[in-house]
């Protein structure tokens, strides 16, 4: 528990420093599933405390994406924290990744209004 608290504090401080002094993106090829799992592990205590059961559907066959690992981890932690706050009475949170081509995307062929 103590180690997780230190990691959370370190990540929070790193996030504050990123906002105050933006750094150059450090892009490399990563699997989204592993980043999502890391964010979920980081928030495990919060999820348990709020009685939130997590279902993950993270296929390993997804392509690696070129991204800044720390920035995307911050994004996933923020999105998951929003989900936790939106479920004050607990529940089930499903996290799913998939590949969709631009042709299959909903509304992509409609002009902006």
Short mmCIF file of N, CA and C in Angstrom, two decimals:
data_model
loop_
_atom_site.label_atom_id
_atom_site.label_comp_id
_atom_site.label_asym_id
_atom_site.label_seq_id
_atom_site.Cartn_x
_atom_site.Cartn_y
_atom_site.Cartn_z
N UNK A 1 0.82 -1.20 0.00
CA UNK A 1 0.00 0.00 0.00
C UNK A 1 0.86 1.26 0.00
N UNK A 2 1.92 1.23 0.81
CA UNK A 2 2.80 2.38 0.90
C UNK A 2 3.50 2.64 -0.42
N UNK A 3 3.95 1.56 -1.07
CA UNK A 3 4.63 1.72 -2.36
C UNK A 3 3.67 2.30 -3.39
N UNK A 4 2.43 1.84 -3.41
CA UNK A 4 1.44 2.36 -4.35
C UNK A 4 1.17 3.84 -4.08
N UNK A 5 1.12 4.23 -2.81
CA UNK A 5 0.89 5.63 -2.46
C UNK A 5 2.04 6.51 -2.95
N UNK A 6 3.26 6.01 -2.82
CA UNK A 6 4.43 6.76 -3.29
C UNK A 6 4.38 6.90 -4.80
N UNK A 7 4.01 5.83 -5.49
CA UNK A 7 3.91 5.89 -6.95
C UNK A 7 2.84 6.88 -7.37
N UNK A 8 1.68 6.87 -6.69
CA UNK A 8 0.61 7.82 -7.01
C UNK A 8 1.08 9.26 -6.78
N UNK A 9 1.76 9.50 -5.67
CA UNK A 9 2.25 10.84 -5.38
C UNK A 9 3.27 11.28 -6.43
N UNK A 10 4.16 10.37 -6.80
CA UNK A 10 5.17 10.67 -7.80
C UNK A 10 4.52 11.02 -9.14
N UNK A 11 3.51 10.27 -9.52
CA UNK A 11 2.81 10.54 -10.77
C UNK A 11 2.09 11.88 -10.72
N UNK A 12 1.47 12.19 -9.59
CA UNK A 12 0.78 13.46 -9.44
C UNK A 12 1.75 14.63 -9.56
N UNK A 13 2.90 14.52 -8.90
CA UNK A 13 3.90 15.58 -8.96
C UNK A 13 4.43 15.71 -10.38
N UNK A 14 4.68 14.58 -11.05
CA UNK A 14 5.15 14.61 -12.43
C UNK A 14 4.12 15.29 -13.33
N UNK A 15 2.84 15.02 -13.08
CA UNK A 15 1.78 15.65 -13.86
C UNK A 15 1.75 17.15 -13.67
N UNK A 16 1.92 17.60 -12.43
CA UNK A 16 1.96 19.04 -12.16
C UNK A 16 3.15 19.70 -12.84
N UNK A 17 4.28 19.01 -12.80
CA UNK A 17 5.47 19.56 -13.46
C UNK A 17 5.28 19.62 -14.97
N UNK A 18 4.59 18.63 -15.52
CA UNK A 18 4.32 18.64 -16.97
C UNK A 18 3.48 19.84 -17.36
N UNK A 19 2.50 20.19 -16.51
CA UNK A 19 1.66 21.34 -16.81
C UNK A 19 2.44 22.64 -16.69
N UNK A 20 3.33 22.72 -15.72
CA UNK A 20 4.06 23.97 -15.50
C UNK A 20 5.21 24.15 -16.47
N UNK A 21 5.81 23.08 -16.91
CA UNK A 21 6.94 23.16 -17.84
C UNK A 21 6.81 22.04 -18.87
N UNK A 22 6.00 22.29 -19.90
CA UNK A 22 5.80 21.24 -20.90
C UNK A 22 7.13 20.78 -21.50
N UNK A 23 7.23 19.49 -21.67
CA UNK A 23 8.45 18.93 -22.24
C UNK A 23 8.15 18.38 -23.62
N UNK A 24 9.20 18.13 -24.35
CA UNK A 24 9.04 17.55 -25.68
C UNK A 24 8.48 16.13 -25.54
N UNK A 25 7.55 15.79 -26.43
CA UNK A 25 6.98 14.46 -26.40
C UNK A 25 8.06 13.40 -26.64
N UNK A 26 7.99 12.34 -25.89
CA UNK A 26 8.92 11.23 -26.05
C UNK A 26 8.13 10.05 -26.63
N UNK A 27 7.97 10.07 -27.93
CA UNK A 27 7.14 9.07 -28.60
C UNK A 27 7.91 7.79 -28.85
N UNK A 28 7.21 6.69 -28.62
CA UNK A 28 7.71 5.37 -29.00
C UNK A 28 6.51 4.45 -29.17
N UNK A 29 6.74 3.32 -29.76
CA UNK A 29 5.64 2.40 -30.07
C UNK A 29 5.25 1.64 -28.80
N UNK A 30 3.96 1.69 -28.48
CA UNK A 30 3.44 1.08 -27.25
C UNK A 30 2.14 0.35 -27.54
N UNK A 31 1.82 -0.60 -26.69
CA UNK A 31 0.53 -1.28 -26.71
C UNK A 31 -0.41 -0.55 -25.77
N UNK A 32 -1.58 -0.16 -26.26
CA UNK A 32 -2.55 0.53 -25.41
C UNK A 32 -2.98 -0.35 -24.24
N UNK A 33 -3.14 -1.63 -24.48
CA UNK A 33 -3.60 -2.53 -23.44
C UNK A 33 -2.71 -2.51 -22.21
N UNK A 34 -1.40 -2.50 -22.42
CA UNK A 34 -0.49 -2.49 -21.27
C UNK A 34 -0.57 -1.17 -20.50
N UNK A 35 -0.76 -0.06 -21.22
CA UNK A 35 -0.91 1.23 -20.54
C UNK A 35 -2.22 1.28 -19.74
N UNK A 36 -3.28 0.75 -20.32
CA UNK A 36 -4.57 0.73 -19.61
C UNK A 36 -4.47 -0.15 -18.37
N UNK A 37 -3.83 -1.31 -18.49
CA UNK A 37 -3.65 -2.18 -17.33
C UNK A 37 -2.83 -1.49 -16.24
N UNK A 38 -1.82 -0.74 -16.64
CA UNK A 38 -1.00 -0.01 -15.67
C UNK A 38 -1.83 1.06 -14.95
N UNK A 39 -2.66 1.78 -15.71
CA UNK A 39 -3.53 2.79 -15.10
C UNK A 39 -4.53 2.15 -14.14
N UNK A 40 -5.08 1.00 -14.53
CA UNK A 40 -6.02 0.29 -13.66
C UNK A 40 -5.33 -0.19 -12.38
N UNK A 41 -4.11 -0.68 -12.51
CA UNK A 41 -3.36 -1.12 -11.32
C UNK A 41 -3.08 0.05 -10.40
N UNK A 42 -2.76 1.19 -10.99
CA UNK A 42 -2.49 2.41 -10.23
C UNK A 42 -3.72 2.83 -9.42
N UNK A 43 -4.92 2.59 -9.98
CA UNK A 43 -6.17 3.02 -9.34
C UNK A 43 -6.90 1.88 -8.62
N UNK A 44 -6.25 0.73 -8.45
CA UNK A 44 -6.91 -0.44 -7.88
C UNK A 44 -7.55 -0.15 -6.51
N UNK A 45 -6.86 0.54 -5.66
CA UNK A 45 -7.41 0.85 -4.32
C UNK A 45 -8.65 1.70 -4.43
N UNK A 46 -8.62 2.69 -5.31
CA UNK A 46 -9.76 3.58 -5.53
C UNK A 46 -10.95 2.79 -6.07
N UNK A 47 -10.68 1.90 -7.00
CA UNK A 47 -11.75 1.07 -7.57
C UNK A 47 -12.36 0.18 -6.49
N UNK A 48 -11.52 -0.45 -5.70
CA UNK A 48 -12.01 -1.32 -4.62
C UNK A 48 -12.80 -0.54 -3.59
N UNK A 49 -12.27 0.59 -3.18
CA UNK A 49 -12.93 1.41 -2.16
C UNK A 49 -14.33 1.85 -2.62
N UNK A 50 -14.48 2.07 -3.92
CA UNK A 50 -15.75 2.52 -4.47
C UNK A 50 -16.62 1.37 -4.98
N UNK A 51 -16.21 0.13 -4.68
CA UNK A 51 -16.96 -1.06 -5.05
C UNK A 51 -17.24 -1.13 -6.55
N UNK A 52 -16.18 -0.88 -7.33
CA UNK A 52 -16.30 -0.91 -8.77
C UNK A 52 -15.57 -2.14 -9.30
N UNK A 53 -16.32 -2.99 -9.98
CA UNK A 53 -15.77 -4.19 -10.62
C UNK A 53 -15.35 -3.80 -12.04
N UNK A 54 -14.15 -4.20 -12.44
CA UNK A 54 -13.64 -3.83 -13.77
C UNK A 54 -13.61 -5.06 -14.67
N UNK A 55 -14.17 -4.90 -15.85
CA UNK A 55 -14.08 -5.91 -16.91
C UNK A 55 -13.22 -5.31 -18.01
N UNK A 56 -12.16 -6.02 -18.39
CA UNK A 56 -11.31 -5.52 -19.46
C UNK A 56 -11.44 -6.43 -20.68
N UNK A 57 -11.48 -5.81 -21.82
CA UNK A 57 -11.45 -6.51 -23.11
C UNK A 57 -10.39 -5.82 -23.94
N UNK A 58 -9.15 -6.26 -23.74
CA UNK A 58 -7.99 -5.61 -24.35
C UNK A 58 -7.23 -6.61 -25.20
N UNK A 59 -7.66 -6.81 -26.45
CA UNK A 59 -6.97 -7.79 -27.30
C UNK A 59 -5.50 -7.46 -27.49
N UNK A 60 -4.66 -8.46 -27.38
CA UNK A 60 -3.22 -8.24 -27.54
C UNK A 60 -2.82 -8.07 -29.00
N UNK A 61 -3.71 -8.39 -29.92
CA UNK A 61 -3.39 -8.31 -31.34
C UNK A 61 -3.49 -6.89 -31.91
N UNK A 62 -3.80 -5.92 -31.08
CA UNK A 62 -3.89 -4.55 -31.58
C UNK A 62 -2.51 -4.05 -32.00
N UNK A 63 -2.47 -3.19 -33.00
CA UNK A 63 -1.16 -2.66 -33.42
C UNK A 63 -0.58 -1.73 -32.36
N UNK A 64 0.74 -1.68 -32.33
CA UNK A 64 1.40 -0.72 -31.43
C UNK A 64 1.23 0.67 -32.01
N UNK A 65 1.08 1.65 -31.13
CA UNK A 65 0.90 3.03 -31.56
C UNK A 65 2.08 3.87 -31.13
N UNK A 66 2.43 4.86 -31.93
CA UNK A 66 3.49 5.79 -31.59
C UNK A 66 2.91 6.86 -30.69
N UNK A 67 3.35 6.89 -29.41
CA UNK A 67 2.78 7.82 -28.45
C UNK A 67 3.76 8.10 -27.32
N UNK A 68 3.46 9.14 -26.55
CA UNK A 68 4.24 9.46 -25.36
C UNK A 68 3.61 8.67 -24.20
N UNK A 69 4.34 7.71 -23.70
CA UNK A 69 3.84 6.79 -22.68
C UNK A 69 3.30 7.51 -21.45
N UNK A 70 4.06 8.46 -20.91
CA UNK A 70 3.64 9.16 -19.70
C UNK A 70 2.38 10.00 -19.93
N UNK A 71 2.32 10.66 -21.07
CA UNK A 71 1.14 11.48 -21.37
C UNK A 71 -0.11 10.60 -21.50
N UNK A 72 0.02 9.49 -22.21
CA UNK A 72 -1.14 8.61 -22.38
C UNK A 72 -1.54 7.96 -21.06
N UNK A 73 -0.57 7.64 -20.22
CA UNK A 73 -0.89 7.08 -18.90
C UNK A 73 -1.68 8.11 -18.10
N UNK A 74 -1.30 9.37 -18.18
CA UNK A 74 -2.05 10.44 -17.51
C UNK A 74 -3.48 10.53 -18.05
N UNK A 75 -3.61 10.39 -19.36
CA UNK A 75 -4.94 10.44 -19.98
C UNK A 75 -5.81 9.31 -19.44
N UNK A 76 -5.27 8.09 -19.43
CA UNK A 76 -6.06 6.94 -18.97
C UNK A 76 -6.40 7.05 -17.49
N UNK A 77 -5.46 7.51 -16.67
CA UNK A 77 -5.76 7.69 -15.24
C UNK A 77 -6.86 8.72 -15.07
N UNK A 78 -6.81 9.82 -15.81
CA UNK A 78 -7.85 10.86 -15.70
C UNK A 78 -9.21 10.34 -16.14
N UNK A 79 -9.26 9.61 -17.25
CA UNK A 79 -10.53 9.06 -17.73
C UNK A 79 -11.08 8.07 -16.72
N UNK A 80 -10.22 7.21 -16.18
CA UNK A 80 -10.68 6.23 -15.20
C UNK A 80 -11.14 6.90 -13.91
N UNK A 81 -10.45 7.94 -13.48
CA UNK A 81 -10.89 8.68 -12.29
C UNK A 81 -12.25 9.32 -12.52
N UNK A 82 -12.48 9.84 -13.73
CA UNK A 82 -13.80 10.39 -14.06
C UNK A 82 -14.86 9.30 -13.97
N UNK A 83 -14.54 8.11 -14.46
CA UNK A 83 -15.50 7.00 -14.39
C UNK A 83 -15.79 6.63 -12.94
N UNK A 84 -14.76 6.60 -12.11
CA UNK A 84 -14.94 6.27 -10.69
C UNK A 84 -15.85 7.30 -10.03
N UNK A 85 -15.61 8.57 -10.32
CA UNK A 85 -16.43 9.63 -9.72
C UNK A 85 -17.86 9.59 -10.22
N UNK A 86 -18.08 9.08 -11.43
CA UNK A 86 -19.43 8.99 -11.99
C UNK A 86 -20.20 7.79 -11.46
N UNK A 87 -19.54 6.96 -10.64
CA UNK A 87 -20.18 5.75 -10.10
C UNK A 87 -20.12 5.77 -8.58
N UNK A 88 -20.80 6.74 -7.93
CA UNK A 88 -20.69 6.87 -6.47
C UNK A 88 -21.25 5.68 -5.69
N UNK A 89 -22.07 4.86 -6.32
CA UNK A 89 -22.65 3.71 -5.63
C UNK A 89 -22.06 2.40 -6.11
N UNK A 90 -20.91 2.47 -6.78
CA UNK A 90 -20.27 1.27 -7.29
C UNK A 90 -20.87 0.82 -8.60
N UNK A 91 -20.44 -0.33 -9.06
CA UNK A 91 -20.97 -0.87 -10.31
C UNK A 91 -19.89 -1.58 -11.10
N UNK A 92 -20.14 -1.72 -12.37
CA UNK A 92 -19.21 -2.41 -13.26
C UNK A 92 -18.69 -1.43 -14.31
N UNK A 93 -17.39 -1.39 -14.45
CA UNK A 93 -16.73 -0.54 -15.44
C UNK A 93 -16.11 -1.46 -16.48
N UNK A 94 -16.52 -1.32 -17.72
CA UNK A 94 -15.96 -2.12 -18.80
C UNK A 94 -15.01 -1.26 -19.62
N UNK A 95 -13.79 -1.74 -19.77
CA UNK A 95 -12.77 -1.03 -20.56
C UNK A 95 -12.44 -1.92 -21.74
N UNK A 96 -12.63 -1.38 -22.95
CA UNK A 96 -12.50 -2.18 -24.16
C UNK A 96 -11.69 -1.42 -25.20
N UNK A 97 -10.80 -2.13 -25.90
CA UNK A 97 -10.09 -1.53 -27.03
C UNK A 97 -10.42 -2.34 -28.27
N UNK A 98 -10.36 -1.66 -29.42
CA UNK A 98 -10.59 -2.33 -30.69
C UNK A 98 -9.99 -1.48 -31.81
N UNK A 99 -9.96 -2.04 -32.98
CA UNK A 99 -9.49 -1.33 -34.16
C UNK A 99 -10.70 -1.06 -35.04
N UNK A 100 -10.83 0.18 -35.47
CA UNK A 100 -11.91 0.57 -36.38
C UNK A 100 -11.29 1.39 -37.50
N UNK A 101 -11.61 1.04 -38.72
CA UNK A 101 -11.09 1.84 -39.83
C UNK A 101 -11.91 3.12 -39.94
N UNK A 102 -11.34 4.13 -40.55
CA UNK A 102 -12.05 5.40 -40.69
C UNK A 102 -13.34 5.24 -41.48
N UNK A 103 -13.37 4.31 -42.41
CA UNK A 103 -14.58 4.09 -43.21
C UNK A 103 -15.73 3.57 -42.35
N UNK A 104 -15.40 2.86 -41.26
CA UNK A 104 -16.44 2.27 -40.41
C UNK A 104 -16.93 3.23 -39.33
N UNK A 105 -16.23 4.36 -39.13
CA UNK A 105 -16.58 5.28 -38.05
C UNK A 105 -17.94 5.92 -38.27
N UNK A 106 -18.69 6.05 -37.20
CA UNK A 106 -20.03 6.64 -37.29
C UNK A 106 -19.93 8.13 -37.61
N UNK A 107 -20.67 8.56 -38.61
CA UNK A 107 -20.79 9.98 -38.91
C UNK A 107 -19.59 10.61 -39.59
N UNK A 108 -18.61 9.83 -39.98
CA UNK A 108 -17.42 10.45 -40.59
C UNK A 108 -17.68 10.96 -42.00
N UNK A 109 -18.75 10.46 -42.64
CA UNK A 109 -19.04 10.90 -44.00
C UNK A 109 -20.03 12.05 -44.04
N UNK A 110 -20.52 12.44 -42.87
CA UNK A 110 -21.48 13.56 -42.83
C UNK A 110 -20.71 14.86 -42.68
N UNK A 111 -21.15 15.90 -43.38
CA UNK A 111 -20.47 17.19 -43.23
C UNK A 111 -20.71 17.76 -41.84
N UNK A 112 -19.75 18.52 -41.34
CA UNK A 112 -19.90 19.18 -40.05
C UNK A 112 -21.00 20.22 -40.14
N UNK A 113 -21.79 20.32 -39.13
CA UNK A 113 -22.90 21.29 -39.12
C UNK A 113 -22.68 22.34 -38.08
#
